[in-house]
Coordinates of C-alpha atoms in Angstrom, one line a residue:
M75 CA -45.9 13.4 -0.5
K76 CA -46.3 12.2 -4.1
E77 CA -48.7 15.1 -4.9
K78 CA -46.4 17.6 -3.3
L79 CA -43.4 16.4 -5.3
L80 CA -45.3 16.4 -8.6
N81 CA -46.5 20.0 -7.9
E82 CA -43.0 21.1 -7.0
F83 CA -41.6 19.4 -10.1
A84 CA -44.1 21.3 -12.3
R85 CA -43.1 24.6 -10.5
V86 CA -39.4 24.0 -11.3
Y87 CA -39.6 22.4 -14.7
G88 CA -42.8 23.9 -16.1
D89 CA -45.0 20.8 -16.1
N90 CA -45.1 17.2 -14.6
K91 CA -46.1 15.2 -17.7
D92 CA -44.8 11.6 -17.6
V93 CA -43.1 12.1 -14.2
R94 CA -42.8 9.1 -11.8
V95 CA -42.0 9.4 -8.1
Y96 CA -39.7 7.1 -6.2
F97 CA -38.4 6.6 -2.6
A98 CA -35.3 5.0 -1.0
P99 CA -34.8 4.9 2.8
G100 CA -31.9 6.0 4.9
R101 CA -30.5 3.5 7.4
V102 CA -29.3 3.3 10.9
N103 CA -26.7 0.7 12.0
L104 CA -27.6 -0.9 15.3
I105 CA -24.2 -2.5 15.8
G106 CA -21.1 -3.4 13.7
E107 CA -19.3 -0.1 12.9
H108 CA -16.3 0.3 10.7
I109 CA -16.0 -3.3 9.9
D110 CA -17.9 -3.6 6.6
Y111 CA -14.6 -3.0 4.7
S112 CA -12.9 -5.6 6.8
G113 CA -15.2 -8.5 6.0
G114 CA -17.2 -8.2 9.2
K115 CA -20.8 -8.8 10.1
V116 CA -23.1 -5.8 10.6
L117 CA -26.7 -5.3 11.8
P118 CA -28.3 -2.3 10.1
C119 CA -31.9 -1.5 9.3
A120 CA -33.7 0.8 6.9
L121 CA -35.7 3.7 8.1
T122 CA -39.0 5.3 7.0
L123 CA -37.1 8.5 6.5
G124 CA -35.2 8.8 3.3
T125 CA -34.9 10.4 -0.1
Y126 CA -37.6 11.0 -2.8
A127 CA -37.1 11.5 -6.5
A128 CA -39.5 12.7 -9.2
A129 CA -38.0 12.0 -12.6
R130 CA -38.8 11.6 -16.3
R131 CA -36.9 11.0 -19.5
R132 CA -36.1 13.7 -22.0
T133 CA -35.9 13.6 -25.8
D134 CA -32.3 14.9 -25.8
D135 CA -29.1 14.1 -23.9
K136 CA -29.4 16.9 -21.3
L137 CA -29.5 16.1 -17.6
R138 CA -31.2 18.6 -15.3
F139 CA -31.0 18.3 -11.5
Y140 CA -32.9 20.2 -8.8
S141 CA -32.9 19.6 -5.0
M142 CA -35.7 20.9 -2.9
N143 CA -33.2 20.8 0.0
R144 CA -30.8 23.0 -2.0
P145 CA -33.0 25.6 -3.7
E146 CA -30.3 28.2 -3.7
Y147 CA -28.3 26.1 -6.2
G148 CA -31.2 26.3 -8.8
I149 CA -31.2 23.8 -11.7
A150 CA -27.9 22.1 -12.3
E151 CA -27.2 20.8 -15.9
S152 CA -25.0 18.2 -17.4
M153 CA -25.1 15.7 -20.3
I154 CA -25.3 11.9 -20.3
R155 CA -21.9 10.2 -20.9
N156 CA -20.2 13.5 -19.9
Y157 CA -20.0 12.6 -16.2
K158 CA -17.6 15.0 -14.5
R159 CA -17.1 15.1 -10.8
E160 CA -17.7 18.7 -9.7
D161 CA -16.6 20.2 -6.4
E162 CA -16.6 17.3 -3.9
K163 CA -19.5 18.9 -2.0
D164 CA -21.7 18.9 -5.1
W165 CA -24.7 16.7 -4.4
T166 CA -25.2 15.8 -8.0
N167 CA -22.0 13.8 -8.0
Y168 CA -23.8 10.9 -6.3
L169 CA -26.4 10.7 -9.1
K170 CA -23.8 11.2 -11.9
G171 CA -21.6 8.6 -10.2
V172 CA -24.4 6.0 -10.4
M173 CA -25.1 6.8 -14.0
W174 CA -21.4 6.4 -14.8
A175 CA -21.4 3.0 -12.9
F176 CA -24.5 1.8 -14.9
E177 CA -22.8 2.8 -18.2
E178 CA -19.6 1.0 -17.1
E179 CA -21.7 -2.1 -16.7
G180 CA -23.0 -1.7 -20.3
M181 CA -26.4 -0.3 -19.3
R182 CA -26.6 2.6 -21.8
L183 CA -28.8 5.6 -20.9
E184 CA -30.6 6.4 -24.2
S185 CA -31.7 9.9 -23.2
G186 CA -31.3 12.6 -20.6
M187 CA -33.6 13.2 -17.7
D188 CA -35.3 15.9 -15.6
I189 CA -34.7 15.0 -11.9
F190 CA -36.2 16.5 -8.8
I191 CA -34.9 15.4 -5.3
Y192 CA -36.2 15.8 -1.8
G193 CA -34.9 14.2 1.4
D194 CA -36.3 14.2 4.9
L195 CA -33.2 12.7 6.5
P196 CA -31.5 15.2 8.9
E197 CA -28.5 16.7 7.1
G198 CA -25.1 15.5 8.2
A199 CA -26.6 13.0 10.7
G200 CA -24.7 9.9 9.4
L201 CA -27.9 8.1 8.4
S202 CA -26.6 7.4 4.9
S203 CA -28.2 10.1 2.9
S204 CA -25.5 9.5 0.2
A205 CA -26.3 5.8 0.0
S206 CA -30.0 6.6 -0.1
L207 CA -29.5 8.9 -3.0
E208 CA -27.3 6.4 -4.8
V209 CA -29.7 3.5 -4.5
L210 CA -32.6 5.8 -5.3
T211 CA -30.8 6.8 -8.5
G212 CA -30.2 3.2 -9.5
F213 CA -33.8 2.3 -8.8
F214 CA -35.3 5.0 -11.0
L215 CA -32.8 4.4 -13.8
C216 CA -34.0 0.8 -13.8
D217 CA -37.6 1.9 -14.0
L218 CA -37.1 4.6 -16.6
F219 CA -34.8 2.7 -18.9
G220 CA -36.0 -0.9 -18.4
F221 CA -32.9 -2.3 -16.8
E222 CA -33.2 -5.5 -14.7
V223 CA -30.9 -5.1 -11.7
S224 CA -31.2 -7.0 -8.3
N225 CA -31.2 -5.1 -5.0
E226 CA -27.7 -6.6 -4.3
K227 CA -26.4 -5.2 -7.6
L228 CA -28.0 -1.8 -6.9
A229 CA -26.0 -1.7 -3.7
L230 CA -22.8 -2.7 -5.4
L231 CA -23.2 0.0 -8.2
G232 CA -23.9 2.6 -5.5
Q233 CA -20.8 1.6 -3.7
R234 CA -18.8 1.7 -6.9
A235 CA -20.1 5.2 -7.6
E236 CA -19.1 6.5 -4.1
N237 CA -15.7 4.8 -4.2
K238 CA -14.6 5.5 -7.8
F239 CA -16.5 8.6 -8.8
C240 CA -17.1 10.5 -5.5
G241 CA -13.8 9.5 -3.9
V242 CA -15.1 8.0 -0.6
N243 CA -13.6 4.6 0.2
C244 CA -16.8 3.3 1.9
G245 CA -17.7 -0.3 2.5
I246 CA -20.9 -2.0 1.3
M247 CA -23.1 -1.8 4.4
D248 CA -24.9 1.5 3.7
Q249 CA -25.9 0.8 0.2
F250 CA -26.9 -2.8 1.0
S251 CA -29.1 -1.9 3.9
V252 CA -30.9 0.8 1.9
A253 CA -31.4 -1.5 -1.1
A254 CA -32.5 -4.6 0.9
G255 CA -34.4 -3.1 3.8
R256 CA -37.5 -4.9 5.2
K257 CA -40.1 -3.3 7.5
D258 CA -39.6 -4.1 11.2
H259 CA -36.5 -6.2 10.5
A260 CA -32.7 -5.8 10.9
I261 CA -30.4 -7.1 8.2
Y262 CA -27.8 -9.4 9.6
L263 CA -25.2 -9.0 6.8
D264 CA -21.9 -10.8 6.2
T265 CA -20.0 -8.1 4.2
S266 CA -17.4 -10.7 3.1
D267 CA -19.8 -12.5 0.8
L268 CA -23.1 -10.5 1.0
S269 CA -24.9 -13.4 2.5
F270 CA -27.6 -12.1 4.9
E271 CA -30.7 -12.9 6.9
Y272 CA -33.6 -10.8 8.2
I273 CA -34.1 -10.7 12.0
P274 CA -37.4 -9.4 13.3
I275 CA -37.2 -6.6 15.8
H276 CA -39.8 -7.0 18.5
I277 CA -39.5 -4.2 21.1
P278 CA -43.1 -3.3 22.0
D279 CA -42.0 -1.6 25.2
A280 CA -39.3 0.5 23.7
K281 CA -38.4 2.6 20.6
I282 CA -35.3 3.4 18.6
V283 CA -34.3 7.0 19.1
I284 CA -31.8 8.7 16.9
A285 CA -30.0 11.8 18.2
N286 CA -28.3 14.0 15.6
S287 CA -25.3 15.7 17.3
N288 CA -25.3 18.5 14.8
K289 CA -21.6 18.3 14.7
P290 CA -20.6 18.9 11.1
H291 CA -19.9 15.6 9.5
A292 CA -18.5 14.7 6.0
L293 CA -16.9 11.3 5.3
N294 CA -14.6 12.5 2.5
E295 CA -13.3 15.3 4.8
S296 CA -12.8 13.0 7.8
K297 CA -10.3 10.4 8.7
Y298 CA -12.5 7.6 7.2
N299 CA -10.1 6.8 4.4
E300 CA -7.2 6.9 6.8
R301 CA -8.8 4.3 9.1
R302 CA -9.3 2.1 6.1
Q303 CA -5.7 2.4 5.0
E304 CA -4.6 1.5 8.6
C305 CA -6.7 -1.7 8.4
E306 CA -5.4 -2.6 5.0
T307 CA -1.8 -2.2 6.2
A308 CA -2.4 -4.3 9.3
L309 CA -4.0 -7.0 7.1
Q310 CA -0.9 -7.2 5.0
E311 CA 1.2 -7.6 8.1
L312 CA -1.1 -10.3 9.5
Q313 CA -1.2 -12.2 6.3
K314 CA 2.5 -12.9 6.7
V315 CA 1.8 -15.1 9.7
I316 CA -1.8 -16.4 9.2
G317 CA -3.9 -17.2 6.2
I318 CA -6.8 -14.8 6.3
E319 CA -8.5 -12.8 3.6
H320 CA -10.2 -10.2 5.8
L321 CA -9.3 -8.8 9.3
C322 CA -12.7 -10.1 10.6
D323 CA -11.7 -13.7 9.6
L324 CA -9.7 -13.6 12.9
T325 CA -11.3 -14.9 16.1
E326 CA -10.6 -13.0 19.3
E327 CA -8.1 -15.8 20.3
E328 CA -6.3 -15.6 17.0
F329 CA -5.9 -11.8 17.3
E330 CA -4.4 -12.2 20.8
T331 CA -2.0 -14.9 19.4
Y332 CA -0.9 -13.1 16.3
Q333 CA -1.2 -9.4 17.1
A334 CA 2.6 -9.0 17.5
A335 CA 2.8 -9.2 13.7
I336 CA 1.2 -5.8 13.6
L337 CA 4.2 -3.5 13.8
D338 CA 2.4 -0.3 15.0
E339 CA 0.4 0.1 18.2
T340 CA -2.2 2.3 16.6
R341 CA -2.9 -0.2 13.9
K342 CA -3.1 -2.9 16.5
R343 CA -5.9 -1.0 18.3
R344 CA -7.7 -0.6 15.0
V345 CA -7.6 -4.4 14.4
R346 CA -8.7 -5.1 18.0
H347 CA -11.8 -3.0 17.4
A348 CA -12.5 -4.9 14.1
V349 CA -12.1 -8.3 15.6
Y350 CA -14.0 -7.7 18.8
E351 CA -16.7 -5.7 17.1
N352 CA -17.3 -8.5 14.7
S353 CA -17.6 -10.9 17.6
R354 CA -20.1 -8.5 19.4
V355 CA -22.3 -8.4 16.3
K356 CA -22.6 -12.2 16.2
K357 CA -23.6 -12.2 19.9
A358 CA -25.9 -9.3 19.5
A359 CA -27.7 -11.0 16.6
E360 CA -28.3 -14.0 18.7
A361 CA -29.6 -11.8 21.5
L362 CA -32.0 -10.1 19.1
K363 CA -33.2 -13.5 17.8
N364 CA -33.9 -14.5 21.4
N365 CA -35.5 -11.1 22.1
A366 CA -32.9 -10.5 24.8
I367 CA -33.1 -6.7 24.4
V368 CA -31.2 -5.8 27.6
E369 CA -28.3 -8.0 26.6
F370 CA -28.4 -6.4 23.1
G371 CA -28.2 -3.0 24.7
E372 CA -25.0 -4.0 26.6
F373 CA -23.4 -5.0 23.3
M374 CA -24.3 -1.5 21.9
N375 CA -22.6 0.2 24.8
A376 CA -19.5 -2.0 24.4
S377 CA -19.4 -1.2 20.7
H378 CA -19.3 2.6 21.5
Q379 CA -16.5 2.2 24.0
S380 CA -14.5 0.3 21.4
M381 CA -15.1 2.9 18.7
S382 CA -13.9 5.6 21.2
A383 CA -10.9 3.9 22.7
D384 CA -9.5 1.6 19.9
Y385 CA -10.9 3.0 16.7
E386 CA -11.0 6.7 17.7
V387 CA -13.8 7.8 15.4
T388 CA -16.2 9.2 18.0
G389 CA -14.7 12.5 19.2
E390 CA -15.7 14.7 22.1
E391 CA -19.2 15.5 21.0
M392 CA -20.3 11.9 20.2
D393 CA -18.8 10.6 23.4
A394 CA -20.7 13.3 25.3
L395 CA -24.0 12.5 23.7
V396 CA -23.7 8.8 24.4
Q397 CA -22.5 9.3 27.9
A398 CA -25.5 11.6 28.5
A399 CA -27.8 8.9 27.2
W400 CA -26.2 6.2 29.4
Q401 CA -27.1 8.3 32.5
Q402 CA -30.8 8.4 31.7
E403 CA -33.6 6.2 33.1
G404 CA -35.0 3.7 30.6
V405 CA -32.0 3.5 28.3
I406 CA -31.4 0.0 27.2
G407 CA -28.3 0.8 25.0
S408 CA -26.8 3.7 23.2
R409 CA -23.9 4.1 20.8
M410 CA -22.6 6.2 17.9
T411 CA -23.8 5.1 14.5
G412 CA -22.2 5.8 11.1
G413 CA -18.8 6.9 10.0
G414 CA -18.2 9.1 13.0
F415 CA -16.4 12.4 13.6
G416 CA -19.9 13.8 14.1
G417 CA -23.2 12.4 13.0
S418 CA -25.7 10.6 15.2
T419 CA -26.2 8.2 18.0
V420 CA -28.8 5.4 18.1
S421 CA -30.4 4.4 21.4
I422 CA -33.1 2.0 22.5
V423 CA -35.3 3.6 25.1
K424 CA -38.3 2.4 27.0
N425 CA -41.5 4.0 25.8
S426 CA -42.3 5.5 29.2
C427 CA -39.0 7.3 29.4
I428 CA -38.7 8.7 25.9
T429 CA -39.9 12.2 26.7
S430 CA -37.6 12.6 29.7
F431 CA -34.7 10.9 27.8
I432 CA -34.9 13.5 25.0
E433 CA -35.1 16.4 27.4
K434 CA -32.4 15.4 29.8
T435 CA -29.9 13.9 27.3
G436 CA -30.2 17.0 25.2
K437 CA -29.7 19.3 28.2
V438 CA -26.6 17.5 29.4
Y439 CA -25.2 17.3 25.8
T440 CA -25.6 21.1 25.2
E441 CA -24.1 21.9 28.6
R442 CA -21.0 19.8 27.8
T443 CA -20.5 20.8 24.1
G444 CA -22.5 23.9 23.2
F445 CA -24.2 22.0 20.4
V446 CA -28.0 21.4 20.3
A447 CA -29.0 17.8 19.4
D448 CA -32.1 16.9 17.4
F449 CA -34.0 13.8 18.4
Y450 CA -36.0 11.4 16.1
V451 CA -38.1 8.5 17.3
V452 CA -37.9 6.3 14.2
E453 CA -39.6 3.3 12.6
I454 CA -37.9 0.6 10.6
G455 CA -38.9 0.7 6.9
S456 CA -38.4 -1.1 3.6
G457 CA -36.1 -0.7 0.6
P458 CA -36.7 1.5 -2.5
V459 CA -40.2 1.7 -4.0
L460 CA -42.2 3.4 -6.8
Q461 CA -44.7 5.8 -5.1

């Protein structure tokens, strides 16, 4: 891959002198959805799929961007310290946003750059391509300009870029799981204080299978920000009757006791999901530590049901894809993963059943929705690296 990127860089920019090549993974969240902005615990892992960059410093202040995934756009140009958000669909916003966040922290970029990007994450699949690009950008800025930034700080700068520059009010989970990934481990992350532990994933008789619904998916065009606002309003209502900082500070029993303080039934269902999902993650993490994979799969299934009924972020297509998976032999658990309203599901499937699972789940899904899903048998990878 490195040689390919260097050759393509030279084709686009004329030569590849002084170019360095970098990689940052995508991520899949095994359980703990839509609670990273409510102080909940989540259980993601990094993937071996992700985003690559070939980059070098220039001798002037010009920034040049090229994406192998968007060749029709050609070379986009900008200037350092003139970071303007373009059309919200412009992929360069994520890179410029991270540069802006670095400079806001006092890390001055002393020159422009030539940047070449390639990603092998399926487009629109909800596998955190934006967080992958943000962490990747922060990682190569550190290398090219000599900044010393921890993985945790890389994640926070990426989140700031997406929140403040790109306009997506995301939580911290995606950037953190990209920045802190460890091969063959899940990250058990407490989003309230960023404390975490690695949990080994031992499933020799099964694999993680991701199914991309191919339903168009864009967080800043979805109801993601609306869900977050509903949670913030409900938190303010609850804080009048109980001393909590985050929704996920509530136990299940406390939610049942104090839910009357939430004055809207829809917001009440949103909080029910947050509280019970947080509880599921804690139990699922213990199951994973004990290698109780069947029990872990049951928590995955319950998570999807909650996202569908109480949080309403799945939609017809994602429900159809998960329901089709549940019907198949060898499926230990299956759920929507990511922001929702499209995107992907994550399933744990016994090795002997993977071929039939892909064929039969895809067939049922297409019959019900008209969309054709793409399936990926994935491995758990590590965080950003210099190639």
